[in-house]
Amino acid sequence: MGYGRYITIRLLNALLVLALVTLLVSVLFTKVAEEDIRSTIQEQINLKLRSNPELQRQLAADPAKLQEWYQREYNRLIRVYELDKPFWVRVVQRTKDTLTLNFGNTKSPIFGETAVSKIISKAIPRTVILFTTAQIFVIFIGLLLGVKAAQMSGSFLDRGVSIVAMVTSSIPMWWFGMISILIFSFKMGWFPSGGMTSMPPKEGFAYYLDVLYHMVLPVTTIVFVLFGGWAWTTRNIMIGTMQEDFIMAARAKGVPERKVIYGHALRASAPPIVTMTIFSLLGSIGGAIITESVFNWPGMGRLYWTALQQNETRLLMGVTFVTVALYLIAMIIADLAYGYLDPRVKVGASQQT
């Protein structure tokens, strides 16, 4: 009952945060979006006037009539787009639409008049394929090196992991990506310089092989820059755990070192490591704007950048909402994992009931 209450509170907190963030984003985006709508209204009025020569002749003779007609059309379209309602009503409506994934349609030439939710639903799997694959390699290599470095604390491997972590973590991902493209694509011609598939796209099983081929450089770049930090963090967590009394007691009892490391120390270190894993995997779905732009990868990061360039406020709001929602999901899953892996969470929750 105590653990159930703990999870319920976390879920309610996450939903409240999501609603408040969405409301705040709605306030910020509503003004910008409405300026675009007003510009669209003016374009529609001008288009209607240009496409009707008879109307032009009638209004050209009397500027007062032209002004009156223009104002009447403007007020009509203002009502059509519901801009005549109070600001707080419009904000609440936009918040409601966002929470129900009704982001509206895009208007830019790049996307055409397409539903924002449809555009985002296409971009998410592309980012998942790239960044989640890279994060799995990062986590695997980082855990392996971090545990070994902690087990051999003070050794050449331990010092090497610390040095590699400092070096790789200080390298900008976009810079390493550009160097990789320069060497392995332009100089050697081993891999494509960007994109997700060749043009024209291949069919059948060859299509998936082509996607994997295009993933080599970006995945290698992400793994190279991030694995050192993961290894160093895992190493520090493990060293802290291995100084606990229960580890010393296990060694004093003659428990094999491998079991001490993997059966006791790693298990006790699991909660923070699992939390890092969850945030890395789910957080990667948001994509990386610069990395995807460097490799011309059509995922969430590049979508965000394109939306900024095209001033697509509906798309910006949709991507922002999805990213925030994914991080909140990561927080909920991390809380569930903590409760499962750390009995102290359950005990603390039970004592509060």
Tab-separated table of C-alpha atoms in Angstrom, residues 168-179 221-222 224-226 290-291:
chain	number	residue	atom	x	y	z
A	168	THR	CA	36.163	12.586	-24.940
A	169	SER	CA	33.792	14.629	-22.783
A	170	SER	CA	35.575	17.842	-23.761
A	171	ILE	CA	35.237	17.181	-27.508
A	172	PRO	CA	32.195	18.872	-29.089
A	173	MET	CA	30.062	16.238	-30.785
A	174	TRP	CA	29.454	18.435	-33.826
A	175	TRP	CA	33.199	19.009	-34.290
A	176	PHE	CA	34.045	15.315	-34.085
A	177	GLY	CA	31.176	14.592	-36.462
A	178	MET	CA	32.510	17.053	-39.033
A	179	ILE	CA	36.033	15.619	-38.714
A	221	THR	CA	30.519	9.922	-33.237
A	222	ILE	CA	27.927	9.720	-30.451
A	224	PHE	CA	33.049	8.114	-28.974
A	225	VAL	CA	32.029	11.369	-27.296
A	226	LEU	CA	29.769	9.849	-24.608
A	290	ILE	CA	23.407	20.057	-33.890
A	291	THR	CA	24.310	16.377	-34.317
